[in-house]
PDB file of C-alpha atoms in Angstrom:
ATOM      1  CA  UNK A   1     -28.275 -38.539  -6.649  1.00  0.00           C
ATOM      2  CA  UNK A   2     -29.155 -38.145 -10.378  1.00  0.00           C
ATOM      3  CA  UNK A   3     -29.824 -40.940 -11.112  1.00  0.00           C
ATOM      4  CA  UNK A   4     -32.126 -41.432  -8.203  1.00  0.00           C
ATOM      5  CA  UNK A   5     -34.230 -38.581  -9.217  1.00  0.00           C
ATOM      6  CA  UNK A   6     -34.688 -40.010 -12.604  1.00  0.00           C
ATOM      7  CA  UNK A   7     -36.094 -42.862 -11.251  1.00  0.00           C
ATOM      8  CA  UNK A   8     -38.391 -41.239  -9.195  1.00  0.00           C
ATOM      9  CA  UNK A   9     -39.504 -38.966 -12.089  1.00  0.00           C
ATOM     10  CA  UNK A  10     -40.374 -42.121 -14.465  1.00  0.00           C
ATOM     11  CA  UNK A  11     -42.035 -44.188 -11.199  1.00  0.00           C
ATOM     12  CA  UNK A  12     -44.420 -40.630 -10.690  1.00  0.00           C
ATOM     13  CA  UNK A  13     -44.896 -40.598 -14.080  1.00  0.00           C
ATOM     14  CA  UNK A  14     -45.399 -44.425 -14.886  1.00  0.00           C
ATOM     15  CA  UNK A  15     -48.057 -44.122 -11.302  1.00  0.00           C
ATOM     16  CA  UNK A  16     -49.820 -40.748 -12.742  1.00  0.00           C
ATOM     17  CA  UNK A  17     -50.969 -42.658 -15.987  1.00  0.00           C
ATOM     18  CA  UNK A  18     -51.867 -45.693 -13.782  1.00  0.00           C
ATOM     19  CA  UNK A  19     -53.786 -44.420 -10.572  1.00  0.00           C
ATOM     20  CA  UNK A  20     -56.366 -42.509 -12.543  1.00  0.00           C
ATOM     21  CA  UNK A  21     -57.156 -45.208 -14.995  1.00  0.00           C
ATOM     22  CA  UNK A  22     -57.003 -47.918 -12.219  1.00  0.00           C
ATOM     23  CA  UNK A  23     -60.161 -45.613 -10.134  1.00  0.00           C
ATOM     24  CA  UNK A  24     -61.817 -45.404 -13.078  1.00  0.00           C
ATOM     25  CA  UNK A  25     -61.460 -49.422 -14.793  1.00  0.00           C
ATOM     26  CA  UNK A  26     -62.544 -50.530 -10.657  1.00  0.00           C
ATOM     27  CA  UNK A  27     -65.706 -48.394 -10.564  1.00  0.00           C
ATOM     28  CA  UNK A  28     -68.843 -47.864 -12.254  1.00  0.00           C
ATOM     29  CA  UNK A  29     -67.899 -46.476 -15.636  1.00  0.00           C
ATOM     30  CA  UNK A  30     -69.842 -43.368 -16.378  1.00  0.00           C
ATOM     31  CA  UNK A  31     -68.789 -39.897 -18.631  1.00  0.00           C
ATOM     32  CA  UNK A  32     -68.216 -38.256 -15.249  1.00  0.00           C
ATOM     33  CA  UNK A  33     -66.268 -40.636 -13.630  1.00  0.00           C
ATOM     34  CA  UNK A  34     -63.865 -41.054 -16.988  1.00  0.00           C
ATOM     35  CA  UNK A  35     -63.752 -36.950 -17.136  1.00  0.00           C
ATOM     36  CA  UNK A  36     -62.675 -37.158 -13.617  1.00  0.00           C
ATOM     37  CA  UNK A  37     -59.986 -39.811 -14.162  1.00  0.00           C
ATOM     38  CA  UNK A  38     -58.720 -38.305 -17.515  1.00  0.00           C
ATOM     39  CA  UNK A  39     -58.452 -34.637 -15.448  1.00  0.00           C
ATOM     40  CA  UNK A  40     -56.569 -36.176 -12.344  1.00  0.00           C
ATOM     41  CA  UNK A  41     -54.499 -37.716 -15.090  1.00  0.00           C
ATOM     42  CA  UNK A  42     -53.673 -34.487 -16.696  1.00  0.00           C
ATOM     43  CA  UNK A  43     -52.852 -32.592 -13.571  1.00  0.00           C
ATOM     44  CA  UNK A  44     -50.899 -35.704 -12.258  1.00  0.00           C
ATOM     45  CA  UNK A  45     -48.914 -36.380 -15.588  1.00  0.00           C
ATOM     46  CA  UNK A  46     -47.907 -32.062 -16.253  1.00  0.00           C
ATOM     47  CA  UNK A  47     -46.972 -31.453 -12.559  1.00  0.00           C
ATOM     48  CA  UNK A  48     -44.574 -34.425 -12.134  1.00  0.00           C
ATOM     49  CA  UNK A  49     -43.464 -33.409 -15.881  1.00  0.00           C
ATOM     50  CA  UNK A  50     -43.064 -29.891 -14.050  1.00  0.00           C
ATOM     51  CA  UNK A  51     -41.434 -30.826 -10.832  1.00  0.00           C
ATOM     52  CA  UNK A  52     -39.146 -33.105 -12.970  1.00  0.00           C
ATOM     53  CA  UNK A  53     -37.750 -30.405 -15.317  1.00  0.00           C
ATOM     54  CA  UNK A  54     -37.056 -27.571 -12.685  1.00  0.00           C
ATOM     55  CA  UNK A  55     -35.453 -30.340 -10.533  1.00  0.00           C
ATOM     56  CA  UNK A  56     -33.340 -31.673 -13.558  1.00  0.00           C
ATOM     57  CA  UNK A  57     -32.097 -27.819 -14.423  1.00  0.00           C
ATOM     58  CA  UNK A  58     -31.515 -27.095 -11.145  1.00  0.00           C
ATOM     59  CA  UNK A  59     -27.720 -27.685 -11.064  1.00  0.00           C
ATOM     60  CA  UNK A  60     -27.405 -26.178 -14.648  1.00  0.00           C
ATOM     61  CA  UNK A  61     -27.245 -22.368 -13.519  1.00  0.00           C
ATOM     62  CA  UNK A  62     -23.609 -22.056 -12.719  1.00  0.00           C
ATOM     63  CA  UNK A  63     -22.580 -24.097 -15.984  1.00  0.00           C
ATOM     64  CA  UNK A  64     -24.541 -21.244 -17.909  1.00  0.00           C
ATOM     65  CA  UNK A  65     -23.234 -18.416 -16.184  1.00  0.00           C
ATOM     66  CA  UNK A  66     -19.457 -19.092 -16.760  1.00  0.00           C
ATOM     67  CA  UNK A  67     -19.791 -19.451 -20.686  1.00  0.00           C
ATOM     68  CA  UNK A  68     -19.472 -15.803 -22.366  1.00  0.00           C
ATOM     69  CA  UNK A  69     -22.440 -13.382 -22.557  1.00  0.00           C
ATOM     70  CA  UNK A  70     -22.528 -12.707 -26.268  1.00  0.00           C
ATOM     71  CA  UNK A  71     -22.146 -16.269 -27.665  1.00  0.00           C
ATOM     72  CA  UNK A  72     -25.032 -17.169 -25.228  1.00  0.00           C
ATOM     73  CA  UNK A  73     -26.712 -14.292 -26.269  1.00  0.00           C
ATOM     74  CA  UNK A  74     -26.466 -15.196 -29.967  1.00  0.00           C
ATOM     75  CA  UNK A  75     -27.238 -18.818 -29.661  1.00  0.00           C
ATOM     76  CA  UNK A  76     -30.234 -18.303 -27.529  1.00  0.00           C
ATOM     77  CA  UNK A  77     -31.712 -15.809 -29.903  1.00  0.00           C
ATOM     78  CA  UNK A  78     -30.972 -19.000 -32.712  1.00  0.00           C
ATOM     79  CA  UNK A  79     -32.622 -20.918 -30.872  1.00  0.00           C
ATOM     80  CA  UNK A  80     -35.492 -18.617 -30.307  1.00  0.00           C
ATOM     81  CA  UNK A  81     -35.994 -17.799 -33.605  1.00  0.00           C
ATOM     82  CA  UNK A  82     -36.022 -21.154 -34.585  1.00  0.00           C
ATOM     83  CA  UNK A  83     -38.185 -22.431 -32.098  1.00  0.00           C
ATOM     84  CA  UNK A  84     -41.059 -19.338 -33.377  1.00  0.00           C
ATOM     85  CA  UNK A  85     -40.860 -20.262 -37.279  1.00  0.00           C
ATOM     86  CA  UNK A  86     -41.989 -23.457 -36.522  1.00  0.00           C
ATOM     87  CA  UNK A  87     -44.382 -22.685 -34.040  1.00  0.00           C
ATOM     88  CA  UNK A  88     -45.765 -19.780 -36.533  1.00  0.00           C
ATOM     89  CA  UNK A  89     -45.838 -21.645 -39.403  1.00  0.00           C
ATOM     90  CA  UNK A  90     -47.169 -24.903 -37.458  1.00  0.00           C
ATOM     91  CA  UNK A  91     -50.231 -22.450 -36.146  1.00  0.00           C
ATOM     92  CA  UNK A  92     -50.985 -20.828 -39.825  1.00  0.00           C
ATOM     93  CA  UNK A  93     -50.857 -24.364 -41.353  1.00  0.00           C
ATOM     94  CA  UNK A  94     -53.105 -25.577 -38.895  1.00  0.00           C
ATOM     95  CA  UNK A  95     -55.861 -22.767 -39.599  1.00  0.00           C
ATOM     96  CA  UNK A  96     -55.256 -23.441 -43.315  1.00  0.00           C
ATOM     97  CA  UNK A  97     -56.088 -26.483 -43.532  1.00  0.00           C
ATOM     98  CA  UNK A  98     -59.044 -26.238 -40.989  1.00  0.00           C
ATOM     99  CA  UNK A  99     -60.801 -23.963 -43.350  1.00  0.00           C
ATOM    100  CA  UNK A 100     -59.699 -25.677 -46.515  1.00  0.00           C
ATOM    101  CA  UNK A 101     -60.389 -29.370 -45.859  1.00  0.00           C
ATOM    102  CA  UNK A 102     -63.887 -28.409 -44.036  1.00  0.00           C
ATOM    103  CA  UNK A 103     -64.396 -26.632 -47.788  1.00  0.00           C
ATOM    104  CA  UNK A 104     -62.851 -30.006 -49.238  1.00  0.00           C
ATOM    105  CA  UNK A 105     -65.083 -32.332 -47.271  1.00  0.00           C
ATOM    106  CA  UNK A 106     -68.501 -30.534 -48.501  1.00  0.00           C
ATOM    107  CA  UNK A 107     -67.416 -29.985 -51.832  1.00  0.00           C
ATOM    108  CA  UNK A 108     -66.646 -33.777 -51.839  1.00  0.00           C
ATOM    109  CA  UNK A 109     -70.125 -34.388 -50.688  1.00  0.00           C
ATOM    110  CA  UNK A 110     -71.284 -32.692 -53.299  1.00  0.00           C
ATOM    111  CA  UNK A 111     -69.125 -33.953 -55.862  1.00  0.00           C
ATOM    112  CA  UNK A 112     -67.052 -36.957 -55.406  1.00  0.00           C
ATOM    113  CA  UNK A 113     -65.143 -36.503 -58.362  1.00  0.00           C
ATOM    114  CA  UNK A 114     -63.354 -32.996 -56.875  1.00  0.00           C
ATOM    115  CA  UNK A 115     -61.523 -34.993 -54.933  1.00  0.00           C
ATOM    116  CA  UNK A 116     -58.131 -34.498 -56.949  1.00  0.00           C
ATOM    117  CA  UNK A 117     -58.547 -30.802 -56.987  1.00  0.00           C
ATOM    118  CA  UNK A 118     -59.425 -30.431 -53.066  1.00  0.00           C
ATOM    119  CA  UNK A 119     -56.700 -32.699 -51.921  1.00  0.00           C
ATOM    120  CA  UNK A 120     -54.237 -30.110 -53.776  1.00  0.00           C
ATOM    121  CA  UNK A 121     -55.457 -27.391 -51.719  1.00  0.00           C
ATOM    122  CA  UNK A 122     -55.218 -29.210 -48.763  1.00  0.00           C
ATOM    123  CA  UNK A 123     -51.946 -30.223 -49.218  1.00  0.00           C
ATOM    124  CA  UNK A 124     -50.810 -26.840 -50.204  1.00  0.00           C
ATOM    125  CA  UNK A 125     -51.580 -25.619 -46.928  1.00  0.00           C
ATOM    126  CA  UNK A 126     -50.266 -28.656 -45.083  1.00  0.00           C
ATOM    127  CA  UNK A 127     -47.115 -27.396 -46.865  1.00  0.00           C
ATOM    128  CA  UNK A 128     -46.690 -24.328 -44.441  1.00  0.00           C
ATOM    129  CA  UNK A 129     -45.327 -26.098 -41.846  1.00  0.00           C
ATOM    130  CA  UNK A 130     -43.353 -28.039 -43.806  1.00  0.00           C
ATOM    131  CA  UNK A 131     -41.809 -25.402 -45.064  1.00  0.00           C
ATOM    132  CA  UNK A 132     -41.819 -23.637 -41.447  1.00  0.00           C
ATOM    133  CA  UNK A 133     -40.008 -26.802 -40.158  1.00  0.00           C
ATOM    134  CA  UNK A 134     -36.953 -26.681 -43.173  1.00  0.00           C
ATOM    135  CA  UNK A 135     -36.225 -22.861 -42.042  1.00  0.00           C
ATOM    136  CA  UNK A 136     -36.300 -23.717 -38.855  1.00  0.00           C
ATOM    137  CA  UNK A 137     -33.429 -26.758 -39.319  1.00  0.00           C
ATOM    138  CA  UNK A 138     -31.256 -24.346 -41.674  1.00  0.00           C
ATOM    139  CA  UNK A 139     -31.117 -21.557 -38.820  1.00  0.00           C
ATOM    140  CA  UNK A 140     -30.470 -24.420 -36.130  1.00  0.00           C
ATOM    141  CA  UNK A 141     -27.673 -25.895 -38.431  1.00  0.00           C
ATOM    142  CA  UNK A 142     -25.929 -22.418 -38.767  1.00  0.00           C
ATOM    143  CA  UNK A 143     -25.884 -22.556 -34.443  1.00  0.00           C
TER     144      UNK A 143
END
């Protein structure tokens, strides 16, 4: 039965990628009739994606229920806090660098030869996450 459902899950998948980008390459290709595609696409592609994971942990509840509460407990909250330092420090990289490489990119119009310095900056911010992301895989490797 498993393995049934998988295959359904990749054919809806494979088809939701397919059917919208099939109405749009046999029409009359316009903005509005790509938007349209790309949207069906979108809704097609998330809800199998959806459908597919509550089916899939469907049969996991009893597995999780007979393990003991405070190991769960402490694992999960691992896992949680691992999951939100990368998250965190993914988000705060990203504004970082939106403000310092827009501040980058007209200083380099200005000068070219600022390149060396900007790129520093940019990189120092870019450095966030990475730093966000080696946290993250020392808290999952104490789990």
């Amino acid at each position: 039965m498993n393995m049934i459902i998988q295959i359904t899950t990749a054919i809806a998948m494979i088809l939701s990628i397919i059917v919208p980008f099939g109405y749009f390459f046999l029409g009359e290709k316009s903005k509005k009739r790509y938007k349209k595609s790309l949207v069906a696409n979108c809704f097609m592609f998330f809800g199998v994606l959806l459908v597919a994971t509550v089916v899939s942990f469907a049969g996991t509840a009893s597995v999780q229920a007979a393990s003991s509460s405070a190991d769960g407990l402490a694992t999960g909250l691992g896992y949680l806090g691992a999951a939100l330092v990368t998250g965190i420090s993914g988000l705060g990289s990203g504004i970082a660098v939106a403000s310092s490489a827009s501040a980058a990119l007209g200083a380099l119009s200005e000068d070219g030869s600022l390149f060396g310095k900007s790129i520093i900056f940019v990189a120092m911010a870019e450095g966030i996450a990475l730093y966000g992301l080696i946290i993250s895989f020392m808290i999952l490797g104490k789990l």
